[in-house]
Coordinates of C-alpha atoms in Angstrom, one line a residue:
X213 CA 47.0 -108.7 11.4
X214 CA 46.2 -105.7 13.6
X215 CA 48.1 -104.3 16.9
X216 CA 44.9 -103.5 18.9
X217 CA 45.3 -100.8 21.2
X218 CA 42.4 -99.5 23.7
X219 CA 42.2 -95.3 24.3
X220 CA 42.7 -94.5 27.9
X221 CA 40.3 -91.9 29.8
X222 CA 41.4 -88.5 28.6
X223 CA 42.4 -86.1 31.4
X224 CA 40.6 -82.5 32.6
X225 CA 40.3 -79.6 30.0
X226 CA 39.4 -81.2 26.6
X227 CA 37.9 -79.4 23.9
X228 CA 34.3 -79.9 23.5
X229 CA 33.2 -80.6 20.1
X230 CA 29.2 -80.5 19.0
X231 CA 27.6 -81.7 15.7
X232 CA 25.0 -79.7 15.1
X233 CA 21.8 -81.7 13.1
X234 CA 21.3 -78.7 10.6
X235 CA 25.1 -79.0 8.9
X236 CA 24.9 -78.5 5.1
X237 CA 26.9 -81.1 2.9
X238 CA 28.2 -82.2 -0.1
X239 CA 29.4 -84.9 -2.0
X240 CA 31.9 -86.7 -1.1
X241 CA 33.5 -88.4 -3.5
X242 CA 35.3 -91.8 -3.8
X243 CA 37.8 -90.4 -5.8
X244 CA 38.3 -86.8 -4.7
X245 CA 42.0 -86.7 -4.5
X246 CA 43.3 -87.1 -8.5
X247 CA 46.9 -86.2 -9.7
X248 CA 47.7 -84.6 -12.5
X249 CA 50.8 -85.3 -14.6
X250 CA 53.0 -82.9 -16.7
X251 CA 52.9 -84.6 -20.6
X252 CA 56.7 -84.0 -20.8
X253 CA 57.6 -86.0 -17.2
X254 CA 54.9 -89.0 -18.6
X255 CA 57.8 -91.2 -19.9
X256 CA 59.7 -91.0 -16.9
X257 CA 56.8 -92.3 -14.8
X258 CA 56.3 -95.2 -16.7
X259 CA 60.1 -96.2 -16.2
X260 CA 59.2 -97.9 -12.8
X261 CA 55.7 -99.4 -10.9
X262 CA 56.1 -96.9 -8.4
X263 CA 53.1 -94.9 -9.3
X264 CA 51.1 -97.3 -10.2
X265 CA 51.7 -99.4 -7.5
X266 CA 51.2 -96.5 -5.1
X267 CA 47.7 -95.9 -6.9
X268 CA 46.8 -99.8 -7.0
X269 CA 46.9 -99.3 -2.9
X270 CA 44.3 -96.3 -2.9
X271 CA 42.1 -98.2 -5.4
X272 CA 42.0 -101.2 -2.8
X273 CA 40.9 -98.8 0.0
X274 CA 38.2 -96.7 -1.9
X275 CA 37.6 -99.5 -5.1
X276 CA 38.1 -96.8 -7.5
X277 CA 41.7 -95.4 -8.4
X278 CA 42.6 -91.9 -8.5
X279 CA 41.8 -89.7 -12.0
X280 CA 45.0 -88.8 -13.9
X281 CA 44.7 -85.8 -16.1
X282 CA 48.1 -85.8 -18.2
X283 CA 48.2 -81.6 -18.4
X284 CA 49.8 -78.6 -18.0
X285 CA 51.8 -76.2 -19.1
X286 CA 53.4 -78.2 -21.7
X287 CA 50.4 -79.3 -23.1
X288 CA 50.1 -76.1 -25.0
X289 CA 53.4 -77.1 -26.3
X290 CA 52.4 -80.6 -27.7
X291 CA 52.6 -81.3 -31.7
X292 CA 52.1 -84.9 -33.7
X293 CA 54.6 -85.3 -35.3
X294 CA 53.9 -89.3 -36.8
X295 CA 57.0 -89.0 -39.0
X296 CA 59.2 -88.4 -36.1
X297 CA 61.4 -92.0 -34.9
X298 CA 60.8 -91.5 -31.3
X299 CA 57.8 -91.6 -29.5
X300 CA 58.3 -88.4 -27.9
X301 CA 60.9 -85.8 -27.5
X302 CA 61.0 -82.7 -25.2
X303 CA 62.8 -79.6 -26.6
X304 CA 65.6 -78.7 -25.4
X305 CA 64.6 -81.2 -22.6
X306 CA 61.9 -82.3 -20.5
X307 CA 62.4 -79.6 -17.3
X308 CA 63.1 -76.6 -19.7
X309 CA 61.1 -77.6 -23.0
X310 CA 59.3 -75.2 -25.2
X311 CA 58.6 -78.1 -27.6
X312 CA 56.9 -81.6 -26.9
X313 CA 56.8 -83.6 -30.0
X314 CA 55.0 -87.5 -29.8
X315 CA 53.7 -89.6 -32.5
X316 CA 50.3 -91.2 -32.4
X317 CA 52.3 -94.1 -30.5
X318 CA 53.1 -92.2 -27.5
X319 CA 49.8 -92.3 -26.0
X320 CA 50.0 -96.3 -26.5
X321 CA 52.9 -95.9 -24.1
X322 CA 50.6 -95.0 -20.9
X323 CA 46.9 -96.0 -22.2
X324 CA 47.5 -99.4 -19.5
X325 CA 50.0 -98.3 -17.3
X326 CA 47.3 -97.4 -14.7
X327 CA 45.0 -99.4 -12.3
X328 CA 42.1 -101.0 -14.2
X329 CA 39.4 -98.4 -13.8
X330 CA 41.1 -95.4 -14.0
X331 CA 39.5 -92.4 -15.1
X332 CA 41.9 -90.6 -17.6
X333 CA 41.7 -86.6 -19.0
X334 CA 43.9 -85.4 -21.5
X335 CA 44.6 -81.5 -22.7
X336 CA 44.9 -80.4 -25.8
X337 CA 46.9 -77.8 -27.1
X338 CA 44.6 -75.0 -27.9
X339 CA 47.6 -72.7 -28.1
X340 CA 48.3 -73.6 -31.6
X341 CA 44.9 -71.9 -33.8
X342 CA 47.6 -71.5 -37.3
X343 CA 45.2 -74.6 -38.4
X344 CA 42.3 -74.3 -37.7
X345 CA 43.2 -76.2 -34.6
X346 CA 44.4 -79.3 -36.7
X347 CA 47.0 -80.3 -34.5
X348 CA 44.3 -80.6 -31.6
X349 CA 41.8 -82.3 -33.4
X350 CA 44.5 -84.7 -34.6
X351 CA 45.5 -85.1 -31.1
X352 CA 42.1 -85.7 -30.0
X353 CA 41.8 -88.7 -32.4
X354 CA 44.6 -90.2 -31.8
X355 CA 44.6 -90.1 -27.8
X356 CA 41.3 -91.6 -28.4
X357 CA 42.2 -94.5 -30.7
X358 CA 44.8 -95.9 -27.5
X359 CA 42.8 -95.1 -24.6
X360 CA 39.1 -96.0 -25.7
X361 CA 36.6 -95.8 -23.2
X362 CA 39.7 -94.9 -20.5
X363 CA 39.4 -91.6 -21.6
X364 CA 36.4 -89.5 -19.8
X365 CA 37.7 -85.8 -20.5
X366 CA 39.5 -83.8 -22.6
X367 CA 40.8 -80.1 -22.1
X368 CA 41.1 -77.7 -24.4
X369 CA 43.9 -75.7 -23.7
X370 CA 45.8 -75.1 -19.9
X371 CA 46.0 -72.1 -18.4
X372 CA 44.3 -70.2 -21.3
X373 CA 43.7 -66.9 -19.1
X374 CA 47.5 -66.7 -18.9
X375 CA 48.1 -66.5 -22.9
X376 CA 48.2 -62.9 -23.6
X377 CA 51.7 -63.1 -21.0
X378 CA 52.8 -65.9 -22.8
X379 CA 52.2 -64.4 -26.5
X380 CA 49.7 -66.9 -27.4
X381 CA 47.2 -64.8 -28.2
X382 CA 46.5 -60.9 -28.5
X383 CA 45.9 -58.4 -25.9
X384 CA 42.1 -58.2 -25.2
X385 CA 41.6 -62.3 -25.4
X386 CA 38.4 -62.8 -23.1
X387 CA 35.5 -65.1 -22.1
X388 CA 33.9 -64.3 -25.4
X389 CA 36.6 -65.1 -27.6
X390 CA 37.7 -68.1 -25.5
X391 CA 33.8 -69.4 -26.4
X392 CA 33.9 -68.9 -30.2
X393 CA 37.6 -70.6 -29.9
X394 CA 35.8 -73.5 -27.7
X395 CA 33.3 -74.4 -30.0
X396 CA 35.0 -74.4 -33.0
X397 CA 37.4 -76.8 -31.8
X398 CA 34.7 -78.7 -29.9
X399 CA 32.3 -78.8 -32.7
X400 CA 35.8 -80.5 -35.1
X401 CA 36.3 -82.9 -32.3
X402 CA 32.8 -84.1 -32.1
X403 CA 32.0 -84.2 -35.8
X404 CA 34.8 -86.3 -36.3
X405 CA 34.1 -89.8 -37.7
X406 CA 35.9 -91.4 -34.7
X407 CA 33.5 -89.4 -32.2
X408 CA 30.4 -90.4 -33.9
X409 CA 31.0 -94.1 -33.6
X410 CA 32.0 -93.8 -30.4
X411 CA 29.8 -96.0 -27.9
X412 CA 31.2 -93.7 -25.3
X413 CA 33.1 -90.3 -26.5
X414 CA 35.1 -88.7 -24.0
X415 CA 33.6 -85.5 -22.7
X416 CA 34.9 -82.0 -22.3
X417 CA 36.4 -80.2 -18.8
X418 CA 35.8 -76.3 -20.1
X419 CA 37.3 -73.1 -18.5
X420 CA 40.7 -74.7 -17.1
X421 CA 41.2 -71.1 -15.9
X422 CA 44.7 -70.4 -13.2
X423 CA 43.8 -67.4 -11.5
X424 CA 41.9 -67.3 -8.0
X425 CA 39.9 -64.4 -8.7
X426 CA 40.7 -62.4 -4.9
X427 CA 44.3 -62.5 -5.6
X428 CA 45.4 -59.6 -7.5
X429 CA 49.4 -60.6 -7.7
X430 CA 48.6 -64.2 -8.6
X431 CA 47.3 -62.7 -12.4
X432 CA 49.0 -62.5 -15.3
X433 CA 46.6 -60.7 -17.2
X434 CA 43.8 -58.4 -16.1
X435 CA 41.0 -59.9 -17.6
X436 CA 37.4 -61.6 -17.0
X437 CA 38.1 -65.4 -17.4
X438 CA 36.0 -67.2 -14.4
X439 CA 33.2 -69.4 -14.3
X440 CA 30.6 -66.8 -13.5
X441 CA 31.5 -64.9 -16.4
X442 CA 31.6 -68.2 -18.9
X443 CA 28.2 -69.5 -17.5
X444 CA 26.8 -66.1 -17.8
X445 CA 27.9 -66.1 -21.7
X446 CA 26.2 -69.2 -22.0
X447 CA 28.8 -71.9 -22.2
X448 CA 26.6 -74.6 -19.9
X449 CA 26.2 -77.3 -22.0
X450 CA 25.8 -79.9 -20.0
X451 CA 25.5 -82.9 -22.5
X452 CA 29.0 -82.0 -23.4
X453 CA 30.7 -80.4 -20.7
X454 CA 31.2 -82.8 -17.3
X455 CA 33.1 -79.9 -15.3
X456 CA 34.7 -77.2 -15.2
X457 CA 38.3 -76.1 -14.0
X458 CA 40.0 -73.8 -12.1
X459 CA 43.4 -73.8 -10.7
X460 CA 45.1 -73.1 -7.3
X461 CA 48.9 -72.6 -6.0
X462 CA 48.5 -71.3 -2.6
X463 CA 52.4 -69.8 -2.6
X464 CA 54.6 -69.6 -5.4
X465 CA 58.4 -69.3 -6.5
X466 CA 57.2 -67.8 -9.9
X467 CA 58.5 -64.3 -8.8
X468 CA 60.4 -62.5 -6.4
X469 CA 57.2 -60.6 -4.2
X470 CA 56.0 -64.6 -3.8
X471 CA 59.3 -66.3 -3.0
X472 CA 59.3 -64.2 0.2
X473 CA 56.5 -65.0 1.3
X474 CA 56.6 -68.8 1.4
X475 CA 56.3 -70.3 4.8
X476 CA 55.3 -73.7 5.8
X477 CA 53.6 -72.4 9.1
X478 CA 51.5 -70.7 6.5
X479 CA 50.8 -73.2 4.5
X480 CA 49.9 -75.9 7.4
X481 CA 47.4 -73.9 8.8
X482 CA 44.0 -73.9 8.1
X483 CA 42.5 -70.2 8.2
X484 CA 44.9 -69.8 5.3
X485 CA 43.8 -72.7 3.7
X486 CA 40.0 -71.3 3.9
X487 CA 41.5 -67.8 2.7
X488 CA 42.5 -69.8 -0.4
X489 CA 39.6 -72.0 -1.5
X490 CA 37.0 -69.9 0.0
X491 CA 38.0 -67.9 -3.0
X492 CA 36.0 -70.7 -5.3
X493 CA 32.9 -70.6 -3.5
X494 CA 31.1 -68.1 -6.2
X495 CA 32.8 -70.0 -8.9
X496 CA 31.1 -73.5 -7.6
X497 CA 27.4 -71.8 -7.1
X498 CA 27.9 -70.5 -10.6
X499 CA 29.0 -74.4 -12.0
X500 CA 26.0 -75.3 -9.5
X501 CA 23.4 -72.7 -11.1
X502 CA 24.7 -74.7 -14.8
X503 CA 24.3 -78.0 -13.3
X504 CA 28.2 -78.9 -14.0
X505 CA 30.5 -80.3 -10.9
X506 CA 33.3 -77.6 -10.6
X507 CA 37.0 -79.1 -9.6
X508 CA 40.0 -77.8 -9.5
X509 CA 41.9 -79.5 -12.3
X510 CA 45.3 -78.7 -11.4
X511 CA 47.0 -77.8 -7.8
X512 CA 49.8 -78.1 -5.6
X513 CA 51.4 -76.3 -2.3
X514 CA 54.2 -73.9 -4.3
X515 CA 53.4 -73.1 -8.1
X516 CA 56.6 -73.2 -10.6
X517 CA 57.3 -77.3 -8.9
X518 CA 57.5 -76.6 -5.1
X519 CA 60.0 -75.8 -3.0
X520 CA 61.6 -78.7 -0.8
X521 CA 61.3 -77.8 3.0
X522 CA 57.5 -77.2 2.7
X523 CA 56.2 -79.1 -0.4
X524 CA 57.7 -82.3 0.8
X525 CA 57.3 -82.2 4.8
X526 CA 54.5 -83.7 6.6
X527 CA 53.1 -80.1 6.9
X528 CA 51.8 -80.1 3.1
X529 CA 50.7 -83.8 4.0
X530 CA 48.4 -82.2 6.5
X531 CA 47.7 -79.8 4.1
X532 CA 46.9 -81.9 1.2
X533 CA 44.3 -84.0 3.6
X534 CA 42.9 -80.6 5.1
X535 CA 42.3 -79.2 1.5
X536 CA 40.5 -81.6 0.0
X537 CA 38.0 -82.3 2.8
X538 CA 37.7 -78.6 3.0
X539 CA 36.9 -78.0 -0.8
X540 CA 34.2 -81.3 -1.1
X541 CA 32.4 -79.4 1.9
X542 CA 32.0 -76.4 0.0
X543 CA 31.1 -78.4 -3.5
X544 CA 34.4 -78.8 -5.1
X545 CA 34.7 -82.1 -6.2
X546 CA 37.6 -83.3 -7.2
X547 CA 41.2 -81.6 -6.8
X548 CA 44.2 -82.4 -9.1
X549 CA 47.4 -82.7 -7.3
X550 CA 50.4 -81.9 -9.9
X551 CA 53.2 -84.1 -10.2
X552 CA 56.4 -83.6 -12.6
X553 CA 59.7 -86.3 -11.8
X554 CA 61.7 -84.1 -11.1
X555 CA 59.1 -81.6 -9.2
X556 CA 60.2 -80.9 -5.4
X557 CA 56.1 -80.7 -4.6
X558 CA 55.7 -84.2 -6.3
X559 CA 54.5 -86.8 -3.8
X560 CA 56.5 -89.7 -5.3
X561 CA 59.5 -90.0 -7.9
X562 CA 59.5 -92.5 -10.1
X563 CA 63.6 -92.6 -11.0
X564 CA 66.7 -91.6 -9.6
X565 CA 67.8 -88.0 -11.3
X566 CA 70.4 -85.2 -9.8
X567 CA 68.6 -81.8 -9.0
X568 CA 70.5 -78.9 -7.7
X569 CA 73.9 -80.4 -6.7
X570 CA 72.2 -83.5 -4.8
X571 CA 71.8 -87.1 -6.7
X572 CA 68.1 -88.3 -5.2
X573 CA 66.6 -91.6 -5.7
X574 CA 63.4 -92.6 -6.6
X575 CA 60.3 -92.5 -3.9
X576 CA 57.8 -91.7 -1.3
X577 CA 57.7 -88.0 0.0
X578 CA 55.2 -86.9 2.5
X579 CA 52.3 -85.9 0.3
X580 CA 51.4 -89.8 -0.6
X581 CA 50.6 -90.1 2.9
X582 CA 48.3 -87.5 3.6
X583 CA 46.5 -89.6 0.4
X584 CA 46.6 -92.7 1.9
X585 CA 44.8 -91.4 4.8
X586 CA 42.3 -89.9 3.2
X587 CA 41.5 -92.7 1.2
X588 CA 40.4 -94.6 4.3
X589 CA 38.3 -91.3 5.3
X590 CA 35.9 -91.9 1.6
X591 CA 36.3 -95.9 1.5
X592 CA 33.2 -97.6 1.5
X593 CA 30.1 -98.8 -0.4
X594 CA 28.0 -95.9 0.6
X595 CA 27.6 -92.7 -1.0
X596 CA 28.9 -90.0 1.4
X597 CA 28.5 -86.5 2.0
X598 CA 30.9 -84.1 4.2
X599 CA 30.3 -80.7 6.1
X600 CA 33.1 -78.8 7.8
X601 CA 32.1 -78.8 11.8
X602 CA 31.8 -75.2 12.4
X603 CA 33.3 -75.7 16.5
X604 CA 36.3 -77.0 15.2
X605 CA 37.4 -74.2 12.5
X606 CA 40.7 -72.0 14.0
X607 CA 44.0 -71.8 12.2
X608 CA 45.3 -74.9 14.0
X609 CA 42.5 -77.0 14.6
X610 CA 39.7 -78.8 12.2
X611 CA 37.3 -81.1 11.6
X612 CA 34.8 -82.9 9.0
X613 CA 31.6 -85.1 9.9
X614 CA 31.1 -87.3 6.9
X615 CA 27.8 -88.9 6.5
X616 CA 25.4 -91.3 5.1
X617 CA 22.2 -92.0 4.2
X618 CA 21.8 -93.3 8.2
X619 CA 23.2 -90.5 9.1
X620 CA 26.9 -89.3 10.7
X621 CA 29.4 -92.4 9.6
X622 CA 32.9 -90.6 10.2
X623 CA 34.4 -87.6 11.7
X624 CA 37.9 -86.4 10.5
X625 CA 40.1 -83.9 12.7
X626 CA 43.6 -82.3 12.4
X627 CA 45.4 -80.3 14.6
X628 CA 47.4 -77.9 12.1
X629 CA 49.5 -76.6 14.7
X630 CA 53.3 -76.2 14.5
X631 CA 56.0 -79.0 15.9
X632 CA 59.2 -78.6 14.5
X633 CA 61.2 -82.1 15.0
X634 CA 65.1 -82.8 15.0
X635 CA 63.9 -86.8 13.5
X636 CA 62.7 -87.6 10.0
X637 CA 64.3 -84.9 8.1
X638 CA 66.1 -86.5 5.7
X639 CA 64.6 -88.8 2.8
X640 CA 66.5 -89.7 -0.2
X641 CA 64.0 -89.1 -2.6
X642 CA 64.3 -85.3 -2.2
X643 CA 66.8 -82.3 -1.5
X644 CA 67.7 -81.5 2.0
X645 CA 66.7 -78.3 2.2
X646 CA 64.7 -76.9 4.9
X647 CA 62.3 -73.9 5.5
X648 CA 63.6 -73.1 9.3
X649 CA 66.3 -74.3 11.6
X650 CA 64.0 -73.7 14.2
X651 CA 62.8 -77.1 16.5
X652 CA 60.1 -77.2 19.2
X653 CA 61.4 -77.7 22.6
X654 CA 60.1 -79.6 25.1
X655 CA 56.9 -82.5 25.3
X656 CA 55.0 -82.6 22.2
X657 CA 51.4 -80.9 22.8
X658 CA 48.2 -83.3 22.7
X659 CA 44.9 -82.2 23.2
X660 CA 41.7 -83.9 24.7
X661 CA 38.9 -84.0 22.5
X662 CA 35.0 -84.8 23.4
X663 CA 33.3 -84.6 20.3
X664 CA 29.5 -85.3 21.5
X665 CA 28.2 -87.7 18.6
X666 CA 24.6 -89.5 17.5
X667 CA 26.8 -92.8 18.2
X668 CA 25.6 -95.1 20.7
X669 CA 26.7 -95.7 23.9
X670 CA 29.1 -99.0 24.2
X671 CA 29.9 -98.8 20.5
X672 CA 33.4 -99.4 19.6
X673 CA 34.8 -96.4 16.9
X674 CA 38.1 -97.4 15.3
X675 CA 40.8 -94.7 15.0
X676 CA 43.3 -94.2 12.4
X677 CA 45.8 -92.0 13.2
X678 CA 48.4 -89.9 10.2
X679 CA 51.8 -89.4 11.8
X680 CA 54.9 -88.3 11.5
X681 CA 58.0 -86.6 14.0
X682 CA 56.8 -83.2 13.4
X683 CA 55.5 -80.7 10.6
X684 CA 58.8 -80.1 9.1
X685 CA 59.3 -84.0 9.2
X686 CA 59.8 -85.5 5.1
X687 CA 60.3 -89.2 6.0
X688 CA 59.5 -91.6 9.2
X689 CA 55.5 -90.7 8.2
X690 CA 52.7 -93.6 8.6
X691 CA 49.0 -94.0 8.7
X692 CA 48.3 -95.8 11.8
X693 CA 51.6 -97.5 11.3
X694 CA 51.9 -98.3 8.0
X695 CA 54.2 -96.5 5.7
X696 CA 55.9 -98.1 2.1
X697 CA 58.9 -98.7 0.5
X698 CA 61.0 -96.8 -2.5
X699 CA 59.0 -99.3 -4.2
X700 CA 55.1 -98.4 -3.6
X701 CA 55.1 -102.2 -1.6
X702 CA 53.3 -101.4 2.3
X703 CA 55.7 -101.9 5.1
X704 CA 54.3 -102.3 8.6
X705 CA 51.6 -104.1 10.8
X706 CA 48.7 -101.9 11.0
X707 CA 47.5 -100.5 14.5
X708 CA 44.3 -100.4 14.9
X709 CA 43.3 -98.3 18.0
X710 CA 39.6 -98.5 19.7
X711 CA 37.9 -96.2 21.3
X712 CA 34.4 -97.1 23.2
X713 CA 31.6 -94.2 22.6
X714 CA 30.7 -93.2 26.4
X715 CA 27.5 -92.2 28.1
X716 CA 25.2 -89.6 25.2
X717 CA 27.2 -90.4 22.5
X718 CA 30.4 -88.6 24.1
X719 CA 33.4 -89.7 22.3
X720 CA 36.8 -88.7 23.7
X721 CA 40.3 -89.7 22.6
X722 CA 44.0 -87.3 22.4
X723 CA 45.3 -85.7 19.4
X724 CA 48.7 -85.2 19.0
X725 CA 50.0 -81.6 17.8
X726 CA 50.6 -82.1 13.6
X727 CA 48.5 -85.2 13.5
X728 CA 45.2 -86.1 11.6
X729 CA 42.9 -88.6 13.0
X730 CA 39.9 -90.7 11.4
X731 CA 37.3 -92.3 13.5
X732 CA 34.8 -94.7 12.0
X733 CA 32.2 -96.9 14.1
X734 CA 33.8 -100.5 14.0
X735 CA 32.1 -102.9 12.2
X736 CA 31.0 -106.4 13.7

């Protein structure tokens, strides 16, 4: 059932918003928004339906789940061990390991736990070359033999331009040496007898490089690993290689100069946010020029897990939703959002753990939502494309026309600005800490918006609304009413707002400050 509520006539002063008809688009993809899991916080997932119930509900908006790589840092750190008595075991444990040791049966563990349909990637640990890489080609096998055809991608290493710091390999380790190490292991993998009886072998995701090439403090290592250099020495083999992979972490708590820079105002805000991932756009025409998608395969709002008080607000909700829309318009197609159990950026928990002094249970954190929203923004049977509207681009204000093959089918918008609320600060799936003490006083802002569209007059545009008490808010957030439970099960009646497209196409409706909002033309 649906609470139908009819937009009143917006007063004086609203912001005027044109489409122009020579916007340039991308794809848009029905999956988009992935996740990607930590290998050593895998087993705690799988201790409740929380995620997968939570993914189940995207999968019936958009009819395709969400891709899960099962990646990172630890993946380096991954060794069969088939003689071992336990599936898996994290050394010394799972948030400080230096070890991850499974048997073949660990990846038996999670090869069904996701929606049917889900697209799955798995990294190898190219760290460990005292072999011949026979702990990676082993591991290649293996994930194979549980997952079958779930498996699309596999990585070869995380992180590799960050393995000189970590004394994985020599000084002077580069795009050429990366290459020869690439197809060596590649060319194992693929000869193996598994591979060429394979009705459909997974493929490869190459570079899975960190650094954002503009950001000097954000290296480890001075050196040349990005996808212009790797096409330009000739890795762009297509028949084997489905993307490459970057990584981004707009603020960190890896080091000192970072921690003091962290601000949620800054990340909410969407001239930052362009700061960031315009940083990829030579890195996509490069994947572009090799006829290879470009994604970034690993992400979140705070590198080294988040920091509670901005990774968990609705601020990095409005983030999240911002960021993806922003990198499809610019031909980034798919963006991994990290998740570890125990990780104060993770946008669900799947058990109940004590972290820093506070005993939090398992759930929902802001993040999910901003998800959930944006799966109604690429649900549909048609293949979509999306351009940023250049009128509606300021550091609090955005917007996204998403179209069809008939032409304009949606328009996104977010207001980015700052409303600091004394309501929904407290959830008990994460720590209480905040990034400011500071509220907003007063009447919370809204502003008019006349957005002049191709619609027709007298058609009726339904409006889906993502909301919450304020930016700093971690819990009393919905999507047009709808929120969920501790268990991933939907709570709430959904309010379906209407909004009749006026004389030329002028469509007019309120925005409240911190809020995202979808319009669609109704369907009869």
């Amino acid at each position: 059932m649906y609470s139908v509520l009819f937009l009143a006539p917006l007063a004086a002063h609203a912001i005027e918003i044109s489409i122009p008809t020579n916007l340039s688009s991308r794809a848009l993809l029905h999956d988009a928004y992935g996740y990607s899991i930590e290998p050593v916080w895998v087993d705690d997932y799988l201790k409740s339906d929380l995620a997968t119930n939570l993914l189940s509900a995207i999968a019936d908006i958009t009819g395709k789940p969400p891709p899960i790589r099962v990646g990172g840092n630890t993946a380096d750190q991954t060794y069969l061990r088939p003689d071992q008595n336990q599936t898996s075991i994290a050394y010394p444990t799972p948030s400080t390991a230096t070890t991850f040791n499974i048997t073949p049966a660990w990846y038996d563990t999670w090869a069904s736990y996701f929606p049917e349909g889900t697209d799955l990637l798995y990294t190898l640990n190219l760290r460990d070359n005292t072999s011949a890489w026979a702990n990676a080609v082993a591991e290649a096998e293996a994930v194979h033999e549980a997952l079958g055809d779930k498996l699309k991608l596999l990585e070869l290493g995380n992180e590799i331009d960050h393995f000189v710091n970590k004394g994985w390999r020599a000084p002077g380790w580069d795009v050429a040496q990366y290459i020869d190490q690439w197809h060596n292991l590649t060319g194992q993998v693929i000869a193996s007898e598994w591979y060429q009886k394979a009705a459909n072998p997974p493929k490869f995701q190459a570079a899975v490089f960190a650094d954002p090439p503009w950001v000097p403090d954000q290296h480890d290592d001075t050196d040349d690993f990005d996808v212009v250099n790797l096409t330009a020495a000739g890795l762009v083999d297509s028949d084997i290689i489905d993307a490459y992979a970057m990584h981004l972490y707009p603020q960190s708590t890896c080091d000192t100069e970072r921690w003091y820079r962290m601000r949620l105002d800054l990340l909410s805000n969407h001239t930052t946010l362009w700061l960031n991932v315009s940083q990829y756009v030579p890195q996509v025409a490069a994947a572009d020029a090799a006829g290879i998608p470009f994604v970034l395969g690993e992400t979140n709002s705070i590198s080294c897990s988040g920091r509670s008080g901005i990774s968990d607000t609705f601020g990095a909700a409005l983030w999240g939703v911002d960021y993806v829309l922003m990198a499809a318009s610019i031909g980034i197609e798919k963006v991994y959002f990290h998740l570890g159990a125990q990780s104060e950026y993770s946008s669900f928990t799947p058990i109940p753990y004590t972290y820093k002094g506070e005993n939090l249970t398992a759930g929902i954190r802001a993040g999910f939502y901003g998800h959930y929203f944006l799966a109604k923004a690429i649900a549909g049977d048609l293949d979509y494309s999306i351009a940023a509207l250049p009128g509606v681009n300021s550091s609090d204000l955005s917007g996204y026309g998403i179209f069809g093959e008939a032409g304009l089918q949606k328009l996104v918008f977010l207001d980015m600005g700052v409303w600091n609320s004394s309501s929904g600060l407290h959830n008990p799936s994460t720590l209480t800490a905040t990034d400011s003490t500071f509220r907003s006083n007063g009447t919370r802002p809204s502003s008019g918006l006349r957005v002049h569209t191709p619609w027709e007059e007298g058609a009726e545009v339904k409006v889906t609304r993502l909301s919450a008490p304020g930016t700093n808010a971690k819990s009393s957030v919905d999507v047009s009413g709808v929120s969920f439970d501790s268990a991933g099960a939907k709570v709430g009646e959904e309010k379906l707002e209407r909004v009749e497209v006026g004389a030329e196409g002028v469509l007019a409706f309120e925005l409240q400050r911190a809020q995202a909002v979808l319009l669609e033309v109704a369907k009869s």
